[in-house]
mmCIF file of C-alpha atoms in Angstrom:
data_model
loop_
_atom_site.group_PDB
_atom_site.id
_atom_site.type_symbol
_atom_site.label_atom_id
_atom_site.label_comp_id
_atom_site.label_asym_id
_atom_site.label_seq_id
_atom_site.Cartn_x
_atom_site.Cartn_y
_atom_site.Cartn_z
ATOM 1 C CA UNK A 1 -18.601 3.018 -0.952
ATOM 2 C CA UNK A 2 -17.971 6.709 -0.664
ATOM 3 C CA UNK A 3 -14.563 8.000 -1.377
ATOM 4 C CA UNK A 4 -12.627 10.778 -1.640
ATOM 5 C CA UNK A 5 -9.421 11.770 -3.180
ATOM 6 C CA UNK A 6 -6.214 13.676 -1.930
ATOM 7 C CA UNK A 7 -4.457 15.279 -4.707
ATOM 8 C CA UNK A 8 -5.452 16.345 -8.238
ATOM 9 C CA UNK A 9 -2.891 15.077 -10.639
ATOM 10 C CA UNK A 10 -3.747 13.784 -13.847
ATOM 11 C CA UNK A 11 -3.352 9.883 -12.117
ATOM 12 C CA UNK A 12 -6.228 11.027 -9.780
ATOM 13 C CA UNK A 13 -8.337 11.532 -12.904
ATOM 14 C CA UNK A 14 -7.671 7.916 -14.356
ATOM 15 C CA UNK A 15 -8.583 6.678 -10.884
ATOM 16 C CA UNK A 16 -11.783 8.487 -10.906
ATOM 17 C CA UNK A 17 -12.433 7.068 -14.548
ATOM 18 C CA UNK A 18 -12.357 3.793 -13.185
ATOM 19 C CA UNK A 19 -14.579 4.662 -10.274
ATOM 20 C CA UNK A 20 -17.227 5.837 -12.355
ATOM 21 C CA UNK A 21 -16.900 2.311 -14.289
ATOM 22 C CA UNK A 22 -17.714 0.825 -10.815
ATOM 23 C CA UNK A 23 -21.448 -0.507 -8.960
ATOM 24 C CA UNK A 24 -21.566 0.461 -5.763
ATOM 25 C CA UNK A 25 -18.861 3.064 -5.698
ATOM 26 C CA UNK A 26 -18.449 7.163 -5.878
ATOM 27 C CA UNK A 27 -16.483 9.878 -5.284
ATOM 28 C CA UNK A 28 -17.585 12.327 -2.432
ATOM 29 C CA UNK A 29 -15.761 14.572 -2.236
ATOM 30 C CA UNK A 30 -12.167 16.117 -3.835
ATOM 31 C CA UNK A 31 -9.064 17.368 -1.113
ATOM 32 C CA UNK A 32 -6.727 20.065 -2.530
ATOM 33 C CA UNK A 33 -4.766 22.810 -0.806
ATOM 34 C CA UNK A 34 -6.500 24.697 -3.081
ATOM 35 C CA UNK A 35 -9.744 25.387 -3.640
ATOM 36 C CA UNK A 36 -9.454 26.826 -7.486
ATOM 37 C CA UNK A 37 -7.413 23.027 -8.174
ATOM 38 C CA UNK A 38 -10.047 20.901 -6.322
ATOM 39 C CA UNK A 39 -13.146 22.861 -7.983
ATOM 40 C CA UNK A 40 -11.583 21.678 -11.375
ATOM 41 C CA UNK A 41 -11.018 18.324 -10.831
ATOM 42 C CA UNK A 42 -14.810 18.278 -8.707
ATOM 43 C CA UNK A 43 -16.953 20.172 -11.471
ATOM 44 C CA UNK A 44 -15.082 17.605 -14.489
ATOM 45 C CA UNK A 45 -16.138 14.363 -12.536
ATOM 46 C CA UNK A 46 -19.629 15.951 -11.011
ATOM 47 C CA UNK A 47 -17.985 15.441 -7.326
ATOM 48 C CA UNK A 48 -19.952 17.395 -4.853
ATOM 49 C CA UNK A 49 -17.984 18.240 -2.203
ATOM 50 C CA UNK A 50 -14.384 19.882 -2.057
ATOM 51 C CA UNK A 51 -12.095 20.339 0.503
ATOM 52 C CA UNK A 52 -8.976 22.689 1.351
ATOM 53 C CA UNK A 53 -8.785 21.398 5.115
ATOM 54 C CA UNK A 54 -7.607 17.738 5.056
ATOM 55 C CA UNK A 55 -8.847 17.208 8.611
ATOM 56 C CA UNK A 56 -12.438 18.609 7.901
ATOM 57 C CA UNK A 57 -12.320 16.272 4.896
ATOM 58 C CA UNK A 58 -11.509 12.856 7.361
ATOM 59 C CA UNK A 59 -13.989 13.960 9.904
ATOM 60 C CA UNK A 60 -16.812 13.742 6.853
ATOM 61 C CA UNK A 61 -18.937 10.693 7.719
ATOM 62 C CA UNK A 62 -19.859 10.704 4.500
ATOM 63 C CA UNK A 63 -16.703 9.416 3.399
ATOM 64 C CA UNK A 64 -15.937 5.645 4.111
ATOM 65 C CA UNK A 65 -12.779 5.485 2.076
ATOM 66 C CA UNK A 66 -9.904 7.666 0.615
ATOM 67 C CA UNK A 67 -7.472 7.526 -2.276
ATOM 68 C CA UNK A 68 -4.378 9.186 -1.845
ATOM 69 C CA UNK A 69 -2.080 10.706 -4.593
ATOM 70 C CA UNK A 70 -0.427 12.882 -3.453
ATOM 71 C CA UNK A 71 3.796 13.209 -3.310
ATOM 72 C CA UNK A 72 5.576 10.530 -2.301
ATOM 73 C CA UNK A 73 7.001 11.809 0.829
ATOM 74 C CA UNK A 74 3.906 12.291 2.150
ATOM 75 C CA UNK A 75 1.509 9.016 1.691
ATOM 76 C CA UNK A 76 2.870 8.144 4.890
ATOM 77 C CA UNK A 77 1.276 11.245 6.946
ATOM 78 C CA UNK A 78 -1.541 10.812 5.262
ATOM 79 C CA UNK A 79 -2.465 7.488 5.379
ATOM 80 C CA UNK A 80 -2.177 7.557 8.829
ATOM 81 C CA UNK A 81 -4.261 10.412 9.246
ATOM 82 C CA UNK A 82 -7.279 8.744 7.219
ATOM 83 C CA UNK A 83 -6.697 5.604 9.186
ATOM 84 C CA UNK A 84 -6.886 7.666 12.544
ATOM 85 C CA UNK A 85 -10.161 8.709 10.923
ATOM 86 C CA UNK A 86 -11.817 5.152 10.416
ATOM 87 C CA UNK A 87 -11.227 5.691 6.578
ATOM 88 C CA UNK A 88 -10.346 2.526 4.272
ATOM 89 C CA UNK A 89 -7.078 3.521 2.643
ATOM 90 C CA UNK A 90 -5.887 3.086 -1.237
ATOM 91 C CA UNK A 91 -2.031 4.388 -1.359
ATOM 92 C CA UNK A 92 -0.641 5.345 -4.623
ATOM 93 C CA UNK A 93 2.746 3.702 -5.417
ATOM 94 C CA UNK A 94 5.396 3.858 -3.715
ATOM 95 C CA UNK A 95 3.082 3.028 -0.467
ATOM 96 C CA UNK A 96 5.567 4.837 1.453
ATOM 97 C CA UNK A 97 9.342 6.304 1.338
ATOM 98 C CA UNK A 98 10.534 3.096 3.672
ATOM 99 C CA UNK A 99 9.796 -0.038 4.987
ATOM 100 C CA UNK A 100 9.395 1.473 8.892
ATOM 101 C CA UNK A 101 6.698 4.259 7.493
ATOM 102 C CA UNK A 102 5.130 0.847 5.977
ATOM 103 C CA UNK A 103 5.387 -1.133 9.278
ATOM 104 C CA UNK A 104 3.507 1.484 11.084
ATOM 105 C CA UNK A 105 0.517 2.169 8.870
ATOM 106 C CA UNK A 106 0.113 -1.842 8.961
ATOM 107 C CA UNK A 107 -0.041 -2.193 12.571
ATOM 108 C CA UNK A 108 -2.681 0.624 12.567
ATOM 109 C CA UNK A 109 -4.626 -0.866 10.245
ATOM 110 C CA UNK A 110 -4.568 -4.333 11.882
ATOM 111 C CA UNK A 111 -5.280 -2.282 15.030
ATOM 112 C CA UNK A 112 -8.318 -0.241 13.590
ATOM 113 C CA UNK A 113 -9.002 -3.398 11.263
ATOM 114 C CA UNK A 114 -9.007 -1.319 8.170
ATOM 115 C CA UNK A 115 -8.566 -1.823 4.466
ATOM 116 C CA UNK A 116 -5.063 -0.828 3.536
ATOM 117 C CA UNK A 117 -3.786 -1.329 -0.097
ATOM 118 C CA UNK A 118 -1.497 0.005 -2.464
ATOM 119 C CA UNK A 119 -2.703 1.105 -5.607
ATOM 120 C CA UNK A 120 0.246 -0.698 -8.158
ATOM 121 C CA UNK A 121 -1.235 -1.739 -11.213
ATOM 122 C CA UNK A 122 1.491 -4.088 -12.096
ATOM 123 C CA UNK A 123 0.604 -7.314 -10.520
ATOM 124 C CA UNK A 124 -2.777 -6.898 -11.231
ATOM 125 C CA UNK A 125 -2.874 -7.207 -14.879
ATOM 126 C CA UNK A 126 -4.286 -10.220 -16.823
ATOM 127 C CA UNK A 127 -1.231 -10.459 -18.580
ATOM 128 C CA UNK A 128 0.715 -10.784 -15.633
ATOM 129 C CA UNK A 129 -1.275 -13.808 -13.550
ATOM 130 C CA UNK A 130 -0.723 -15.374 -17.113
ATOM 131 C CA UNK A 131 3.228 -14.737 -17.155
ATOM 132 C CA UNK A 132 2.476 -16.234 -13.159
ATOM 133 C CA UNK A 133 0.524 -19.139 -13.849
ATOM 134 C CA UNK A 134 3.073 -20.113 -17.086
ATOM 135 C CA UNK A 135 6.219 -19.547 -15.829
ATOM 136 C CA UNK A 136 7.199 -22.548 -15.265
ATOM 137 C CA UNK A 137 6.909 -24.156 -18.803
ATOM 138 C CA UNK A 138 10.034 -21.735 -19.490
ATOM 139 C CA UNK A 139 12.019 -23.490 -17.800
ATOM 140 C CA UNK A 140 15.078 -22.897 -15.557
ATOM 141 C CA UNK A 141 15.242 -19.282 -14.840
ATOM 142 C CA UNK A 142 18.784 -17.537 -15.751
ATOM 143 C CA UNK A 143 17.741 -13.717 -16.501
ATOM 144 C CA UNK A 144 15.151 -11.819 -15.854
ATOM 145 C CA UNK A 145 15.203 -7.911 -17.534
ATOM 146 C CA UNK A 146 12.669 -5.468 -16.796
ATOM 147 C CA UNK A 147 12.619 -1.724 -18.130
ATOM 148 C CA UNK A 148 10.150 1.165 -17.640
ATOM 149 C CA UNK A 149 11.502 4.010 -19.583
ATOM 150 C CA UNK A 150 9.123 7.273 -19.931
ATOM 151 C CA UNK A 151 9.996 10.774 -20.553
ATOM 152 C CA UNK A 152 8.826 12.985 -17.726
ATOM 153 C CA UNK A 153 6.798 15.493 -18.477
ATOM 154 C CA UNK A 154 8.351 17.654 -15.733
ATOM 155 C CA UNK A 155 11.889 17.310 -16.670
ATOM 156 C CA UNK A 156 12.080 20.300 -18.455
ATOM 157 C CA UNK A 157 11.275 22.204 -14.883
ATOM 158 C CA UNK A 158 14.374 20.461 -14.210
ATOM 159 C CA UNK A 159 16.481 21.365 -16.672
ATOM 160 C CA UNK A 160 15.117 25.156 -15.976
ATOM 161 C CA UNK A 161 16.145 24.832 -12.504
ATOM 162 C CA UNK A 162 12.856 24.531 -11.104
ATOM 163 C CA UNK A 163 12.391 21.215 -8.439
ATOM 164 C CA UNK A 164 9.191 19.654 -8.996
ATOM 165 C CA UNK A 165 8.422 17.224 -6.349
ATOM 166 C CA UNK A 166 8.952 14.000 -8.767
ATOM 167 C CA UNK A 167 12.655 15.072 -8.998
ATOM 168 C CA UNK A 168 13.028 16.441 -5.303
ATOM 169 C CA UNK A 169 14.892 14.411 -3.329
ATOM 170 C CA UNK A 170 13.081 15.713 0.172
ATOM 171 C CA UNK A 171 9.643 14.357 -1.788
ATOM 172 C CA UNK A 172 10.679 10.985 -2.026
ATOM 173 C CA UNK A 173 10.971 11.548 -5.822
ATOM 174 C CA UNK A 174 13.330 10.276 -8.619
ATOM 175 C CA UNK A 175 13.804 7.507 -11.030
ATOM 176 C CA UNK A 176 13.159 4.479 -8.144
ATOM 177 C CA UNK A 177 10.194 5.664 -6.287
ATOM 178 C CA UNK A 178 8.649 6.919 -9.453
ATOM 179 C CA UNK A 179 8.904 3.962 -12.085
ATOM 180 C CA UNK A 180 11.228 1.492 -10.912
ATOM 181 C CA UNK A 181 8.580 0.642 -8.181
ATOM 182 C CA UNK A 182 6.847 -0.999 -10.885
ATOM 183 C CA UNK A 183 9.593 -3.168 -12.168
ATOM 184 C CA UNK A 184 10.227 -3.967 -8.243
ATOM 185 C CA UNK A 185 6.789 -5.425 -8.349
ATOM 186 C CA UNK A 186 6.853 -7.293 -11.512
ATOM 187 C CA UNK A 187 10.085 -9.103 -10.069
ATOM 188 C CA UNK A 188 9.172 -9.985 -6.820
ATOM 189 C CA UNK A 189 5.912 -10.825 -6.790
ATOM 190 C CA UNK A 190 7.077 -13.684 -9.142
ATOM 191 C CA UNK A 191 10.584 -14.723 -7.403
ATOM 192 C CA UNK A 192 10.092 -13.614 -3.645
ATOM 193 C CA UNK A 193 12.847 -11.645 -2.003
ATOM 194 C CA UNK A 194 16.306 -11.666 -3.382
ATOM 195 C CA UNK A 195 19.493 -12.448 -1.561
ATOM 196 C CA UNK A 196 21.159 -8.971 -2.533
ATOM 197 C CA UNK A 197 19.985 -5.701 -3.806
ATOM 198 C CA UNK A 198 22.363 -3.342 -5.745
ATOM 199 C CA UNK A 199 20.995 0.142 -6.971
ATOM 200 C CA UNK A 200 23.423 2.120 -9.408
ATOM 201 C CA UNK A 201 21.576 5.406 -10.646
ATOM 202 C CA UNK A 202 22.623 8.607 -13.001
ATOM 203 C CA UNK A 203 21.820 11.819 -10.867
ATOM 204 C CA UNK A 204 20.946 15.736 -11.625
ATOM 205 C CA UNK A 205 23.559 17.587 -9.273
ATOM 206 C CA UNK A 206 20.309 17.998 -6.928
ATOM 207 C CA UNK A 207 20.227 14.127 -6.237
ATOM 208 C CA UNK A 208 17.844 12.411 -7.550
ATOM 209 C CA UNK A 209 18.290 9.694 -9.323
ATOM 210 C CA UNK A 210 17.051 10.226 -13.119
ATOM 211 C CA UNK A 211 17.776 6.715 -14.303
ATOM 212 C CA UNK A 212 19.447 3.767 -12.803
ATOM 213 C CA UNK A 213 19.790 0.201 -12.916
ATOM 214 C CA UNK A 214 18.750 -2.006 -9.761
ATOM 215 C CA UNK A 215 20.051 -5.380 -9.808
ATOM 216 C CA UNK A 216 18.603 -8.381 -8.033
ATOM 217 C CA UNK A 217 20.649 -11.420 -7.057
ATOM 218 C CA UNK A 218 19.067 -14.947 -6.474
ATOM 219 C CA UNK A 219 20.311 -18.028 -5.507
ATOM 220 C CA UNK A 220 20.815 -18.796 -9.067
ATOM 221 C CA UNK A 221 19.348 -16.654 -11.367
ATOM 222 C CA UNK A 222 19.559 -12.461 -11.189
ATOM 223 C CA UNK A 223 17.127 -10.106 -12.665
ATOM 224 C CA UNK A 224 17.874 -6.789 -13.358
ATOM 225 C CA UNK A 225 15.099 -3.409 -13.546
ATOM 226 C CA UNK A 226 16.059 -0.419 -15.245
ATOM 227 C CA UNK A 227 13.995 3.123 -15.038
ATOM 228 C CA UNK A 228 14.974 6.002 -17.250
ATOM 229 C CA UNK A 229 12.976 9.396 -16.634
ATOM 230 C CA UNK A 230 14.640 11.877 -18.690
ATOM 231 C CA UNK A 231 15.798 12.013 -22.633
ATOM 232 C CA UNK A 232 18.621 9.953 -22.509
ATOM 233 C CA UNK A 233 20.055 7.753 -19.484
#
């Protein structure tokens, strides 16, 4: 399977790691908005083909599938766009900024009977279909507690002033999309859908939410998933 990649972060270059792992699958070609950025990533992984025109990239027939990592906000555009195409789609986390952006891109898929997945590494892990498969030799289930708590390498942007997109609140950014998402995963892949959500966050006077708690109520148990992004919550 050919693929190709929008966006050039440093996550798009542990995806390609693990595609060169990988029989039967290659990269094709890089998308950036620009050029110098997609050359870089291209000439590092031996990728042939750039792109600075997202359209010109989808109407490749080269390409049969296409990984998207680029800010949150716009995963949703995007994988829509690829889908229009007739390209298999892997989303990076969060899939998309709500559950009607999500809705859509299903139906197309269904409709163009496409791939569609999200690219959360969570529920994937050997360690994890182990906690799965065991959980029930712990017992009756009171708490759960979850915590993913990294310091972002862009937060000192923030504290400059600056907005980078992973604290701007018009990108879909913060605390929640960012990590938590992870944490949401872990929880309710295992227990299903809770009866209540409660989100309680600390913000930067932009917005966005730089750490916060979300709390999950079940009919008799509640599990709780804290994200921290910054020095100190």
């Amino acid at each position: 399977m050919n693929i190709a990649t929008i966006g050039t972060g440093i996550i798009v270059e542990g995806f390609l790691q693990a595609v060169e792992q990988l029989d039967g699958a290659s990269c094709h070609a890089v998308y950036s908005r620009k050029e110098a950025t997609a050359k870089k990533l291209a000439d590092k992984f031996g990728v042939q083909t750039t792109y600075t025109d997202l359209t010109a990239m989808l109407e490749d027939p080269h390409v049969e599938a296409v990984y998207i990592a680029s800010p949150n906000r716009l995963h949703s555009e995007h994988a829509t766009k690829a889908l229009k195409h007739g390209k298999h789609v892997i989303c990076e986390k969060p899939f998309t900024s709500n559950v009607k952006e999500l809705e859509a891109l299903i139906a197309l898929a269904k409709e163009k009977q496409l791939l569609l997945f999200e690219a959360i590494t969570t529920v994937h892990m050997p360690n994890y279909h182990l906690i799965k498969k065991h959980l029930h030799q712990l017992g009756k289930i009171k708490l759960v507690q979850c915590n993913y708590s990294q310091y972002s390498s862009k937060y000192n942007q923030l504290l400059a002033g600056e907005t980078p997109n992973v604290f701007n609140p018009e990108f879909s950014g913060g605390a929640l999309m960012d990590i938590n998402i992870y944490n949401v995963h872990f929880i309710m892949n295992l227990f299903g859908s809770p009866e209540q959500v409660r989100y309680q966050a600390n913000r930067h006077p932009n917005g966005i939410d730089t750490s916060g708690v979300l709390t999950f109520t079940y009919n008799d148990f509640i599990a709780t998933s804290v994200a921290v992004r910054i020095q100190a919550a």
